[in-house]
Each structure stands twice: as C-alpha cells, then as structure tokens.
Coordinates of C-alpha atoms in Angstrom, one line a residue:
X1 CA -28.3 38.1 -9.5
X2 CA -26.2 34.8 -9.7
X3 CA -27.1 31.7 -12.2
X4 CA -27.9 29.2 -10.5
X5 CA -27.1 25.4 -12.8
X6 CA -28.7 23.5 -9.7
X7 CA -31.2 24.4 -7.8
X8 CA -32.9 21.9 -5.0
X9 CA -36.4 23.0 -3.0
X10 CA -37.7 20.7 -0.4
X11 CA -36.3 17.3 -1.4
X12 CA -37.4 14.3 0.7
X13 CA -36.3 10.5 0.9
X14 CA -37.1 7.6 2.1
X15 CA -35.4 4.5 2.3
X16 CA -36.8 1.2 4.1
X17 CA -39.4 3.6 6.1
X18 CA -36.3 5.6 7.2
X19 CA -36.3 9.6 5.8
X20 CA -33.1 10.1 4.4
X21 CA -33.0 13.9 3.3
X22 CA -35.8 15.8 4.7
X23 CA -36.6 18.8 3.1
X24 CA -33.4 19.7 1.6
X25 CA -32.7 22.8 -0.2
X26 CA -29.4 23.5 -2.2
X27 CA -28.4 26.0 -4.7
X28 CA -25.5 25.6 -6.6
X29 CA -24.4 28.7 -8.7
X30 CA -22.1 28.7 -11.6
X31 CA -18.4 28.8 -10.7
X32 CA -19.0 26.9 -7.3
X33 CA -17.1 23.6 -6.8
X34 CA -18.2 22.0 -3.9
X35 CA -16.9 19.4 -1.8
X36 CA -19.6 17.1 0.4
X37 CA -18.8 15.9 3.4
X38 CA -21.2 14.1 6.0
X39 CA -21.3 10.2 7.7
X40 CA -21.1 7.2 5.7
X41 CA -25.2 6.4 5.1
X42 CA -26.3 10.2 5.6
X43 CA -27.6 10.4 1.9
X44 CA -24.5 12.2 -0.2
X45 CA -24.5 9.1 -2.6
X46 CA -28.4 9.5 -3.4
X47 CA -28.2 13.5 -3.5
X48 CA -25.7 12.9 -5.8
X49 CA -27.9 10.4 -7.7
X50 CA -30.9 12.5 -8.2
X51 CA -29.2 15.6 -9.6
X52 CA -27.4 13.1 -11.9
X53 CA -31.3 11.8 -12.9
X54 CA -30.2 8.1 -11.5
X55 CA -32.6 8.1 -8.5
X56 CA -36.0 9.8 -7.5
X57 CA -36.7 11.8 -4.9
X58 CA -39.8 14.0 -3.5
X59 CA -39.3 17.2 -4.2
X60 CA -38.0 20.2 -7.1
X61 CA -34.1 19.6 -8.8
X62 CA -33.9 22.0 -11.8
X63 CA -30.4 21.7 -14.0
X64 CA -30.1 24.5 -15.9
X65 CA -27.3 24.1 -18.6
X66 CA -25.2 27.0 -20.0
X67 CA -27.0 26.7 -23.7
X68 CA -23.5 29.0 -24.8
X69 CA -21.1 26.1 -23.1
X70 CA -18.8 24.6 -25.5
X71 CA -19.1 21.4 -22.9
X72 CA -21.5 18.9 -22.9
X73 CA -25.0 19.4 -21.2
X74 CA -24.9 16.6 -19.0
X75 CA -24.9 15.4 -15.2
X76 CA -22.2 12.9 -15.5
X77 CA -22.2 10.5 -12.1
X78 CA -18.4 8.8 -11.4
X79 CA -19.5 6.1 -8.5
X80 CA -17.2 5.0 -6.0
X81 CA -17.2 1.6 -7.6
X82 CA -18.2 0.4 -10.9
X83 CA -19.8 -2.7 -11.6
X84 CA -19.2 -3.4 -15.7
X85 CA -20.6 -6.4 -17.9
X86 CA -19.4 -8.9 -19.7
X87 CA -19.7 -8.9 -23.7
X88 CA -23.3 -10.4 -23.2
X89 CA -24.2 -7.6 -21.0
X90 CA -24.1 -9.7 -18.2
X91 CA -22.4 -8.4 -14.8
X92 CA -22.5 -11.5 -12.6
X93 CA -18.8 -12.7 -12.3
X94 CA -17.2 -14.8 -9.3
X95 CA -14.3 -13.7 -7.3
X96 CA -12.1 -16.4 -8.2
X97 CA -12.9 -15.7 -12.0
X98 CA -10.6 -12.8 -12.1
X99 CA -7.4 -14.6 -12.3
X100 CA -8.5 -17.4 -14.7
X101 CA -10.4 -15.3 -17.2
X102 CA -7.4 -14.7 -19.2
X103 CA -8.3 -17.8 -21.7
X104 CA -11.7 -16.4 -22.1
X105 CA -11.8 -13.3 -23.7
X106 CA -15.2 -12.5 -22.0
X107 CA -15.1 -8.7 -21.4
X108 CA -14.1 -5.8 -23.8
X109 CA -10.7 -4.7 -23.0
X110 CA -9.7 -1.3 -21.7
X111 CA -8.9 -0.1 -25.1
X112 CA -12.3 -0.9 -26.7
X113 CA -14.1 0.4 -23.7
X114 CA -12.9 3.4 -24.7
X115 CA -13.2 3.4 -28.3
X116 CA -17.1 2.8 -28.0
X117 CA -17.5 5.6 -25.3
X118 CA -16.0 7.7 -27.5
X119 CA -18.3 6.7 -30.4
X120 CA -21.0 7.1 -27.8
X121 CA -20.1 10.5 -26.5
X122 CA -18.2 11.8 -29.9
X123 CA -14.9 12.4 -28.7
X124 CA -11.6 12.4 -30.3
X125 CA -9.7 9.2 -29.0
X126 CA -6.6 11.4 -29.1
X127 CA -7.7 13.8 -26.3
X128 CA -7.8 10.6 -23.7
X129 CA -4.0 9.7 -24.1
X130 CA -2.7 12.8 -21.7
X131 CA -4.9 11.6 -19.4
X132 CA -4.2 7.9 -19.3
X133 CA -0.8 9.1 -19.4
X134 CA -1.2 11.5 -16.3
X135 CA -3.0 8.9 -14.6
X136 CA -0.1 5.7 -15.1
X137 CA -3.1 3.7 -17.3
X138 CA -1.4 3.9 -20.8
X139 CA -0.2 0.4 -20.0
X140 CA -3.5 -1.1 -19.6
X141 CA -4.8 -0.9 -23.4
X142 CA -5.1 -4.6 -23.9
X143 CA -6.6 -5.6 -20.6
X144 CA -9.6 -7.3 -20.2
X145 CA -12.1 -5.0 -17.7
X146 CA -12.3 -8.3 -15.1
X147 CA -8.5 -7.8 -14.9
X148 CA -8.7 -4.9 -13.4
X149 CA -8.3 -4.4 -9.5
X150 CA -11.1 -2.1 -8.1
X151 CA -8.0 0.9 -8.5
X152 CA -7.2 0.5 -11.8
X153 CA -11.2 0.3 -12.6
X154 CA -11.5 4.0 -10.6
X155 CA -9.4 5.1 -12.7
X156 CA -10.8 4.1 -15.8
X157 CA -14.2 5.7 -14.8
X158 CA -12.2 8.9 -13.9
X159 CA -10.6 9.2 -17.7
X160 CA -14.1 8.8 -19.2
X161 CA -15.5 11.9 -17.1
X162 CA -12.3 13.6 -17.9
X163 CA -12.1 13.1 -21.0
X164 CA -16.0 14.1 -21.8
X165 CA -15.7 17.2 -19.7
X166 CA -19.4 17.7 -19.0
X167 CA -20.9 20.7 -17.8
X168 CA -21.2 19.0 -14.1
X169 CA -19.0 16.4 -13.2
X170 CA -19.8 14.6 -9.7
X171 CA -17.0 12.2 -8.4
X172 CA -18.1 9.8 -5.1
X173 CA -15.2 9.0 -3.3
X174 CA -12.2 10.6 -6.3
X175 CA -9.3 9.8 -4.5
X176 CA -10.3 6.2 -3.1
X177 CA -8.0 3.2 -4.2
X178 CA -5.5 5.5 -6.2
X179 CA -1.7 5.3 -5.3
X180 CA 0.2 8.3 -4.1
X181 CA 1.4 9.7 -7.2
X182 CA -2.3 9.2 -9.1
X183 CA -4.1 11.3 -6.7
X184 CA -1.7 14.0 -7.1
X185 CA -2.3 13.7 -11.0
X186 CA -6.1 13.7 -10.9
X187 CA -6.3 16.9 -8.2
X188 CA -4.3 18.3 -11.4
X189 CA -6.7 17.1 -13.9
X190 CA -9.9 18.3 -12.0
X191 CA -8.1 21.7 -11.5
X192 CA -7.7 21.6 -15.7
X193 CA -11.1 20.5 -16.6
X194 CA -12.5 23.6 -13.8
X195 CA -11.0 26.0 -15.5
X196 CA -12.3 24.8 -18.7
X197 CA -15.9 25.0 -17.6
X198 CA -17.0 22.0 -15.7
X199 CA -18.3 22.8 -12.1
X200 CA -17.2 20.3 -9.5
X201 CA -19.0 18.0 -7.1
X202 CA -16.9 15.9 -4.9
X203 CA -18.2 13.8 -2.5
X204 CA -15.1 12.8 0.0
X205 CA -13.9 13.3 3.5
X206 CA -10.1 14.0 2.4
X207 CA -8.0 16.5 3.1
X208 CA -6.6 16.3 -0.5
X209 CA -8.7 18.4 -2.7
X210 CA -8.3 20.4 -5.8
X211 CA -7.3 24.4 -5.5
X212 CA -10.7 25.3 -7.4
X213 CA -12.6 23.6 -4.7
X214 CA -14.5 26.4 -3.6
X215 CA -17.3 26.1 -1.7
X216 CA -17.9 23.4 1.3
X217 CA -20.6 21.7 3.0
X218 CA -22.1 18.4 4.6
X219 CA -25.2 16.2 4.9
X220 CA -26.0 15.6 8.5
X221 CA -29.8 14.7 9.3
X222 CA -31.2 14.7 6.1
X223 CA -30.1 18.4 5.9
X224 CA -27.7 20.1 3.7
X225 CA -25.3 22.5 5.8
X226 CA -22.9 25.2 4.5
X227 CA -19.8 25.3 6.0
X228 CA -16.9 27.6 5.8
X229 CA -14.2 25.7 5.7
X230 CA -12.8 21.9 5.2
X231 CA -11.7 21.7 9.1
X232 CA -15.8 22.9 10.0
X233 CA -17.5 19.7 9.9
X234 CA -19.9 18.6 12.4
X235 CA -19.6 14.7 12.1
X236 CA -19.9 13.5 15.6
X237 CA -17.2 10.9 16.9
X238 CA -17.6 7.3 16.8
X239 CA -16.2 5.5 20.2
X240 CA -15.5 1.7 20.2
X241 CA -16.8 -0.1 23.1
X242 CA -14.9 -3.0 24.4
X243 CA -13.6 -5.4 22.1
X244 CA -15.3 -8.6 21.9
X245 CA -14.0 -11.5 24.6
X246 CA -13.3 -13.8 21.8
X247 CA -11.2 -12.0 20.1
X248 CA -8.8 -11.1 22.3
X249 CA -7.8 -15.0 22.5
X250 CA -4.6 -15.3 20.6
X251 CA -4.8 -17.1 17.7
X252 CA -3.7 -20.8 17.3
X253 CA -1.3 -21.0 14.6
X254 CA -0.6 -24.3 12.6
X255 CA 2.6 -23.3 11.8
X256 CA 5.3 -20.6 12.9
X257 CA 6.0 -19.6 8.9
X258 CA 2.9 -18.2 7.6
X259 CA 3.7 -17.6 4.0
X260 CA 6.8 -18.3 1.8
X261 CA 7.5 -17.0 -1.6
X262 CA 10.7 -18.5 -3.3
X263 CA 11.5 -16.8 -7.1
X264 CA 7.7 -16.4 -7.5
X265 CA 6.8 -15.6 -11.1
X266 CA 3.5 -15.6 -12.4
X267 CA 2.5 -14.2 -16.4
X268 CA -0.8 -14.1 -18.5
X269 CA 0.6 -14.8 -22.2
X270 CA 3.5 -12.0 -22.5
X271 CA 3.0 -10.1 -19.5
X272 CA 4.9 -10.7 -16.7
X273 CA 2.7 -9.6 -13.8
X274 CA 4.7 -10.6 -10.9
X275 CA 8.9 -11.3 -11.0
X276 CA 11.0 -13.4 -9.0
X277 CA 9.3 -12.6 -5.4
X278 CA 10.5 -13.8 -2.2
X279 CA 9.3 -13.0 0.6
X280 CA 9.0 -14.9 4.4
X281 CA 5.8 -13.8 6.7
X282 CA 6.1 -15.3 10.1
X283 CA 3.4 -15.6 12.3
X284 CA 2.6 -12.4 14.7
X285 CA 4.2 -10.0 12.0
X286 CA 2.3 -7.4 11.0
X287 CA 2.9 -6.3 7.5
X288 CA 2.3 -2.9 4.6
X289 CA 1.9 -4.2 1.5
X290 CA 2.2 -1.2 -0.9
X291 CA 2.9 -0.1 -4.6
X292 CA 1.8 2.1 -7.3
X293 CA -1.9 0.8 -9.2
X294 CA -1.2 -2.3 -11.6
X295 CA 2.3 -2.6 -9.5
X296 CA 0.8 -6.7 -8.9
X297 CA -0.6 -6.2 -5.0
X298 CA -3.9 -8.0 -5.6
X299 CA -2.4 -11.0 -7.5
X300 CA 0.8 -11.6 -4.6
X301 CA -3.0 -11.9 -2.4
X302 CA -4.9 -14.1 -4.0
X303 CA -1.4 -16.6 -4.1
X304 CA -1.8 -15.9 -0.8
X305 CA -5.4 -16.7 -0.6
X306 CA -5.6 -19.6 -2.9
X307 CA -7.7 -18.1 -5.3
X308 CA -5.0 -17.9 -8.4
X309 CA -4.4 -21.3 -10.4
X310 CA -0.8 -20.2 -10.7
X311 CA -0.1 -20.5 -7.7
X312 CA 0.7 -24.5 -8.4
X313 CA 3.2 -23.8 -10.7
X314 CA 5.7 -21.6 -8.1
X315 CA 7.6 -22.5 -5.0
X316 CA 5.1 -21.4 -2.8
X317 CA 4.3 -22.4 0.8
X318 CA 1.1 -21.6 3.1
X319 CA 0.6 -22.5 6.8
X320 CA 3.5 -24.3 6.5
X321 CA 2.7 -26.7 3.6
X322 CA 4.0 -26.5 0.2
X323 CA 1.1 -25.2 -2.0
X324 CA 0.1 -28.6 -4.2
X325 CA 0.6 -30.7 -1.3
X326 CA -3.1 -32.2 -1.1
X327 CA -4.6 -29.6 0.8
X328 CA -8.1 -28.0 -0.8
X329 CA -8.4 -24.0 -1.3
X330 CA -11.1 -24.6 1.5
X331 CA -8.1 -25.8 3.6
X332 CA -6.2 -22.4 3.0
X333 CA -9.0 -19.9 3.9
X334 CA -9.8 -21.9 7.2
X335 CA -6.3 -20.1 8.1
X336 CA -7.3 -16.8 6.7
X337 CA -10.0 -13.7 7.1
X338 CA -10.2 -11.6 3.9
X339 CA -11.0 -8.5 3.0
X340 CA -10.7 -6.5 -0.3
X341 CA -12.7 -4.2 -2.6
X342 CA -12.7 -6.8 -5.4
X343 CA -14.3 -9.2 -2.7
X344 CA -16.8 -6.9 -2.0
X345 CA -18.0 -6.2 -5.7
X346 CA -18.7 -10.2 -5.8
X347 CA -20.2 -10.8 -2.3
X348 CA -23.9 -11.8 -2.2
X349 CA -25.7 -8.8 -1.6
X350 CA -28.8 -10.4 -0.9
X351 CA -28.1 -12.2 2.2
X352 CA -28.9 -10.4 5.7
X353 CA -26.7 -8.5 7.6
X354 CA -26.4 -11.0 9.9
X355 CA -25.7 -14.0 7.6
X356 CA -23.2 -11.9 6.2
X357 CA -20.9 -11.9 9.2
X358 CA -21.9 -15.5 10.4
X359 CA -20.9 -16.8 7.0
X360 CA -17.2 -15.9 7.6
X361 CA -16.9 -19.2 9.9
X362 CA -17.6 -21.5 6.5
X363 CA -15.4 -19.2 3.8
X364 CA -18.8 -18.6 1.8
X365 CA -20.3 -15.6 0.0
X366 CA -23.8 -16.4 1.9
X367 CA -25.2 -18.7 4.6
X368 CA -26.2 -22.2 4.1
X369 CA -26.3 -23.7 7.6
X370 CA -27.6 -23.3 11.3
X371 CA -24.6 -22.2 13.7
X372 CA -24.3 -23.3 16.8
X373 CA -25.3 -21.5 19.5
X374 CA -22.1 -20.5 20.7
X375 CA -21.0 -19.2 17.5
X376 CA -24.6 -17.3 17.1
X377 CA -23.6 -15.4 20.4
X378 CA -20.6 -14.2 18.6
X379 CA -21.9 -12.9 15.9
X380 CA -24.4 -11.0 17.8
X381 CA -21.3 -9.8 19.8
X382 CA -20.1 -8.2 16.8
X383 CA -23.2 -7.4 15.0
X384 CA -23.3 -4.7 18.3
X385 CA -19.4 -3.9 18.6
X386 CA -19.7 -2.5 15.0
X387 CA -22.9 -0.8 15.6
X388 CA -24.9 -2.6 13.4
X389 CA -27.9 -4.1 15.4
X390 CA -30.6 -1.6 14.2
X391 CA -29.2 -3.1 11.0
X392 CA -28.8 -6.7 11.0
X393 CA -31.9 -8.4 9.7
X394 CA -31.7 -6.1 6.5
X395 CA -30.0 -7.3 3.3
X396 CA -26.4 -6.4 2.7
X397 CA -27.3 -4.5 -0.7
X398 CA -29.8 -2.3 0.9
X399 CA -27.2 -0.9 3.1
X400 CA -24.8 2.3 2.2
X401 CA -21.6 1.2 0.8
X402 CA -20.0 2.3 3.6
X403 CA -22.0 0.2 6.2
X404 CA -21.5 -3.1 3.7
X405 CA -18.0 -2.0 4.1
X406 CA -18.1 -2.3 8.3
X407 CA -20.6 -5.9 7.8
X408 CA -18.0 -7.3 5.5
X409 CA -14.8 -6.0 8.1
X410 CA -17.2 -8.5 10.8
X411 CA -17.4 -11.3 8.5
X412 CA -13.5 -11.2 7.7
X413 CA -12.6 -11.3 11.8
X414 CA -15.7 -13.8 12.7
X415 CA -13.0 -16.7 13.4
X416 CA -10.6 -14.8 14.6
X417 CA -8.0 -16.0 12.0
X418 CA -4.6 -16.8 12.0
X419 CA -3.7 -14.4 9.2
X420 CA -5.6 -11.2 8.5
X421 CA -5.7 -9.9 4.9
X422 CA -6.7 -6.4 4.4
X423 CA -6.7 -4.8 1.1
X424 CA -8.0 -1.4 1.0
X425 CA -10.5 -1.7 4.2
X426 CA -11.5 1.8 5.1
X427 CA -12.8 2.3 0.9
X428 CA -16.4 3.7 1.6
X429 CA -15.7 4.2 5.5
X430 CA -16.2 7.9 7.1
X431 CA -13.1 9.3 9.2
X432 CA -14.7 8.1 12.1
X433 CA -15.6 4.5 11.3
X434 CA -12.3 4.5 9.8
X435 CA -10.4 5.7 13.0
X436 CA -12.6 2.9 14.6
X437 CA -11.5 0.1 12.2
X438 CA -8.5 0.6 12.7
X439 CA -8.5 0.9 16.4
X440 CA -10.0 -2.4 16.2
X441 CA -7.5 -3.8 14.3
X442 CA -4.5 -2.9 16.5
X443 CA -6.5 -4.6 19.5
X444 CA -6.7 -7.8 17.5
X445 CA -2.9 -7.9 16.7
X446 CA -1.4 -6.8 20.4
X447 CA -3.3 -10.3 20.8
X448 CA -1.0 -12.1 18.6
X449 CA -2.9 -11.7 15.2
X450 CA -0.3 -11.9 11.6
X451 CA -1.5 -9.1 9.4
X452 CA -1.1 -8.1 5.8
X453 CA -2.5 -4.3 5.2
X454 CA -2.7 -2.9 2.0
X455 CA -3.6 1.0 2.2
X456 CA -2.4 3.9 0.2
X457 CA -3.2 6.5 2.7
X458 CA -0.5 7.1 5.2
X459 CA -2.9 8.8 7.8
X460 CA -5.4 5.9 7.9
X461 CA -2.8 3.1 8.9
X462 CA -3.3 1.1 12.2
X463 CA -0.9 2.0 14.8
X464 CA 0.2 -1.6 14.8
X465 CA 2.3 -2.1 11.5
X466 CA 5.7 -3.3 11.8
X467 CA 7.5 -4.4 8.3
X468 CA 6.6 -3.1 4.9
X469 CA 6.9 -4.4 1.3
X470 CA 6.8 -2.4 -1.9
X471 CA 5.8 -3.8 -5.4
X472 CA 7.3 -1.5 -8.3
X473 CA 6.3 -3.5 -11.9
X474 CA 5.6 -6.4 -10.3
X475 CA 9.2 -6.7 -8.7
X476 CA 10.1 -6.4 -4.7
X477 CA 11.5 -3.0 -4.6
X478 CA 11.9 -2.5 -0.6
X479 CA 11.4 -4.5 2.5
X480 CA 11.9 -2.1 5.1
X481 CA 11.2 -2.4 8.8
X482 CA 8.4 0.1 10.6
X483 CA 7.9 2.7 13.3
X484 CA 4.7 4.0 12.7
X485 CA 3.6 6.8 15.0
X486 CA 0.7 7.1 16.1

C-alpha cells in the first residue's frame, strides 16, 4: 500500500456565503509532484493554504512527515507575492516610497534577510550562494527589501524554500515575474531539491514545468480533478463581449512626442541603476519593454510616471514638456493609465470594486468624490465588460488575486489614456482572462492608444506590439522593430 504525506477527506469552504471547495478529497502519496491547474478564484490559493496550516477549512487534512527524512518536517507556502515589513514590523509602505527610501535605511536588506532566516531555520548561509547564483540574485546583497521590484522579491522567497528544502514545498504562481533565463534556472533547482526529497506542489497554468512533475490535476467547482496530462484541462473559455463605446474613441494627445530620454542616468550612492538612456516614444507606438530581473525596467517607468525624484535631475521630457517645467506629478498621470505588480501591492484593498476602477479618473489609490453621471455609466460599462458585476460592491482585498488583478486592469484604462503603461499585467490572471486582456488591449491601440508592455512571456504578448527595447545592466542593449504573430 502507498504512503500517503497528504491526505484530504471532505473539505468545505466558504467565502463571503459563496462555497469554495465542496467536499474535496485529495491524496497525495510520497514521490508525487503535482502541478494545479484550475480558473483564477476556483480555490487553488486557499487549498494550498490549509495544507500549509495558514487557513481553515471544514473538513480532515492529515500531513504525515517521513520521521526518517533528513529534510525538514514542514509545509513551507511560497505565495505568489510577498508582502514584507519594515524594521518596526510594519508592512504599510506607499508606492512612491520605493524610489526615495534609499536615505532611510527602513527595511533589512537582502543579505540580512537571509542571515536571520537562516538563524531561524538553522541553515548554513553557505548552501544559499549556488542558488542566488543560479538564480542572477548574488548582486542584490546590500539591497534594501522596498528596493526590490515584485521579480526580484519572487525570487527571494524562492531561495529561502530552496535553500530550506522542506519535506513539502508548495510554490503559487513559480514562474511569475522571472526573466527568461531565471525560470530555466529554478525548473533546474526544483528538479534538484525533488530528487533530494521534497515532493512538489505547483500551483501554475504554464507550460514550463519541471521533469519530476508527475502527477496533474485541477480545481474546477470546488472539486479536485485528476487529469492525465498538462494539455487535459477543463477550464472553460472566456469570450469578450464588445468593447466599451468609449474606448474605442482615439485618444487626444497633448503632444505628438510622448516620452524623451536624453543620456538619462540615475544612481543610489555607488550603484549606477540606469546608464546613459535615450530613448524617443512617439504617440500611437506601441512598445516591449524587456530585460533580465534588476536589468532597471521598473525605475526607466516610474521616470516615466513621475513617481522617481530623480527624474529632475536628467534631460527628461513628458507629453511634450521638459520634466521640471512647473507641471505637478498630478499633471503627468492625467496623461497616463498604470499598471504594475508593485502598484498593486500598495493599492487600497479596502475600497469596493467599483471605487476601485472609478478612482482611475482622479490618479488615487481609493475614491474620495461623487462622479458624474456620465462617468458612473462608464464604469458600470466596464465593471460588466470584465465580468465583474456579481463582484463589484465587494472590497478589492476580499477578491482572488487574480480578479484584483482584472479590477485594477479597469481602473488603469477608465480614462482612456493617452499613454498605457503595463508592467507585468497578466501576474495572477488564468490563460483565459489573460487571452482576454490582451484581446482587449489590441482593441484599444488599433484605436490610436501609445503603449509600453513589459512581459517576459513571449506567448502572452498582445498581437499589437510594434518596437521593442531591451535593458541589459541598466544600459539600452537593443531597439529593434516588431512583427509579432499572432
């Protein structure tokens, strides 16, 4: 008879009234890796959660630890973000706070993070430098956690589990927000660390997976379903209905140049982050903006977005209007609809779905005034177009990530903007909302929309891109144009 190290009888959930696992029952014997598939909101994340003892659930979940394992008896949970604190403990940063944080010296740096977690855990601080090394993070040592872009973070998360090797190691979303050449190393790394004992639970809908992934299945209805293979997945598709009417008006630009970027440099003490950039957007062009993790892709966008103080000190020009002139950082986001995963981890999660998306017309992380009726329309326009409406008097931070994912894409396209800045958009999304994103996306720029998109996955690019950019070490390394098939 096989060992079993999980085993699930007749788990129930409810969230908000709304059963999220019914009855579910999963075995998990030793030597299975699984990957779990299933729609963004169908309950993987808080599956996941209650094995790892983080959330309750009706029901039985017995872990039952190999007491003749060399690894660690524990449930360790990666999440597909990580929220960390500040030396006080304290984990409520602003957006903007980021980039000027360098002065302050208010959160451990990556080195001491991982000097106390191997206090914590008892682990020999020479066992984690392969792995930084294997995942391009060596270089990061001396940085301060808020410096991080939500990437670089991932991967900081993925060399603690790594490097602790625990008997069950459960990763939501692995290869999310890691460059080309990192997700390569870490399938190598998870391959390692399964044949050294720990049994694998991956929560992902990517093709990419590690060889000892052996066993496959899905959450659909509250139910868990076996499946025999990676292709077998029942997820039902997602079809758009007709774009909204106000957004297929072109957009009224201010100015024919959109950005300019003469000899841009910008530093934080000794390191040179970004080096002699320049680079000419035009309005209607439709940019890739791509480079490895830490290559300086979130700092060229917040120049871009006025959030970084540096941006005073360069030859820098926005809508037109040298950056300095007189105009307000208020005046630069009028221009511009946002969306990153670092903006996400700082959004106010307690405003309602709907003030979410309406708060996009005012550039604010929460509603503060009545709209218009007009504008209200809108809103409710795309509150349905994105399939939210069963959804939109609840409060962002109740919501899966995923579906905070699809409420924040409605904010960032609310005023149909003259510049569209997307970093990372389809982090948290299912195939099919992703396919539907981007759809969306392509029907917004055939109407004369400028676009910067920063993905690392090739096979979830919109159709539309034209021109692409490539940071190496903080230096332009190619400007290239595009012909993107679909």
């Amino acid at each position: 008879m096989k060992e079993s190290i999980v085993s699930i009888q007749n788990l129930n959930l409810k969230y908000q009234q709304k059963l999220v696992l019914t009855d579910l029952n999963w075995t998990i014997n030793r030597g299975e890796n699984y990957v779990l598939f299933g729609e963004s909101g169908g309950g993987k994340t808080s599956l996941a959660k209650i094995i790892a003892g983080l959330q309750n659930g009706i029901g039985e979940v017995k872990i039952n630890f190999d007491t003749n394992s060399h690894l660690p008896a524990e449930v360790l949970f990666v999440e597909s973000w990580y929220q960390f604190k500040n030396l006080e403990g304290v984990a409520n940063f602003y957006y903007q706070q980021r980039y000027t944080s360098q002065q302050a010296k208010d959160t451990l740096t990556v080195h001491a993070e991982l000097v106390n977690y191997g206090i914590e855990k008892s682990l020999n601080l020479d066992k984690v430098e392969p792995i930084l090394e294997a995942l391009n993070f060596s270089s990061f040592a001396s940085s301060q956690l808020i410096e991080l872009s939500s990437g670089e973070n991932k991967k900081l998360q993925l060399v603690k589990a790594l490097w602790l090797k625990p008997q069950l190691l459960i990763i939501d979303q692995p290869y999310t927000g890691l460059d080309a050449a990192s997700r390569k190393n870490l399938t190598i790394l998870l391959n390692d660390v399964s044949q050294d004992g720990v049994q694998l639970i991956l929560i992902c809908n990517d093709s990419e997976l590690p060889i000892s992934i052996n066993r496959f299945a899905e959450i659909k209805d509250g139910q868990f379903i076996q499946l025999d293979s990676l292709t077998q997945s029942s997820s039902t598709e997602n079809h758009s209905g007709e774009i909204p009417s106000f957004l297929k008006e072109s957009p009224v630009y201010s100015s024919e140049n959109i950005v300019r970027m003469v000899n841009v440099n910008i530093s934080y003490g000794e390191k040179q982050v970004l080096k002699n950039i320049n680079w000419e957007v035009k309005a209607g062009e439709k940019w890739l903006l791509q480079g490895h993790n830490g290559s300086g892709k979130s700092t060229l966008l917040s120049l871009i977005n006025g959030d970084h103080p540096q941006s005073y000190a360069n030859e820098l020009y926005l809508f037109g209007n040298r950056r300095g002139s007189g105009e307000s950082i208020w005046d630069i986001k009028q221009h511009i609809g946002l969306i990153s995963p670092e903006f996400h981890w700082y959004f106010d999660a307690t405003s309602t779905v709907w003030q979410s998306i309406a708060s996009g017309f005012y550039d604010t992380v929460g509603l503060f005034q009545q709209l218009p009726y007009s504008k209200s329309q809108q809103v409710d326009e795309l509150v349905e177009y994105f399939g939210l409406m069963s959804s939109k008097n609840e409060l962002l931070g109740s919501l899966p990530l995923g579906k905070q994912r699809l409420v924040l894409l409605a904010r960032t396209i609310i005023k149909n903007p003259e510049l569209l800045i997307l970093d990372e958009p389809c982090q948290g999304l299912d195939q099919q909302q992703t396919q539907h994103f981007n759809h969306l996306v392509d029907e917004l720029c055939s109407n004369g929309m400028t676009l910067i998109y920063v993905g690392h996955f090739e096979s979830q690019l919109p159709n539309c891109l034209e021109k692409r950019i490539l940071l190496e070490s903080g230096e332009v390394k190619v400007v290239e144009n595009l012909n993107i098939e679909a």
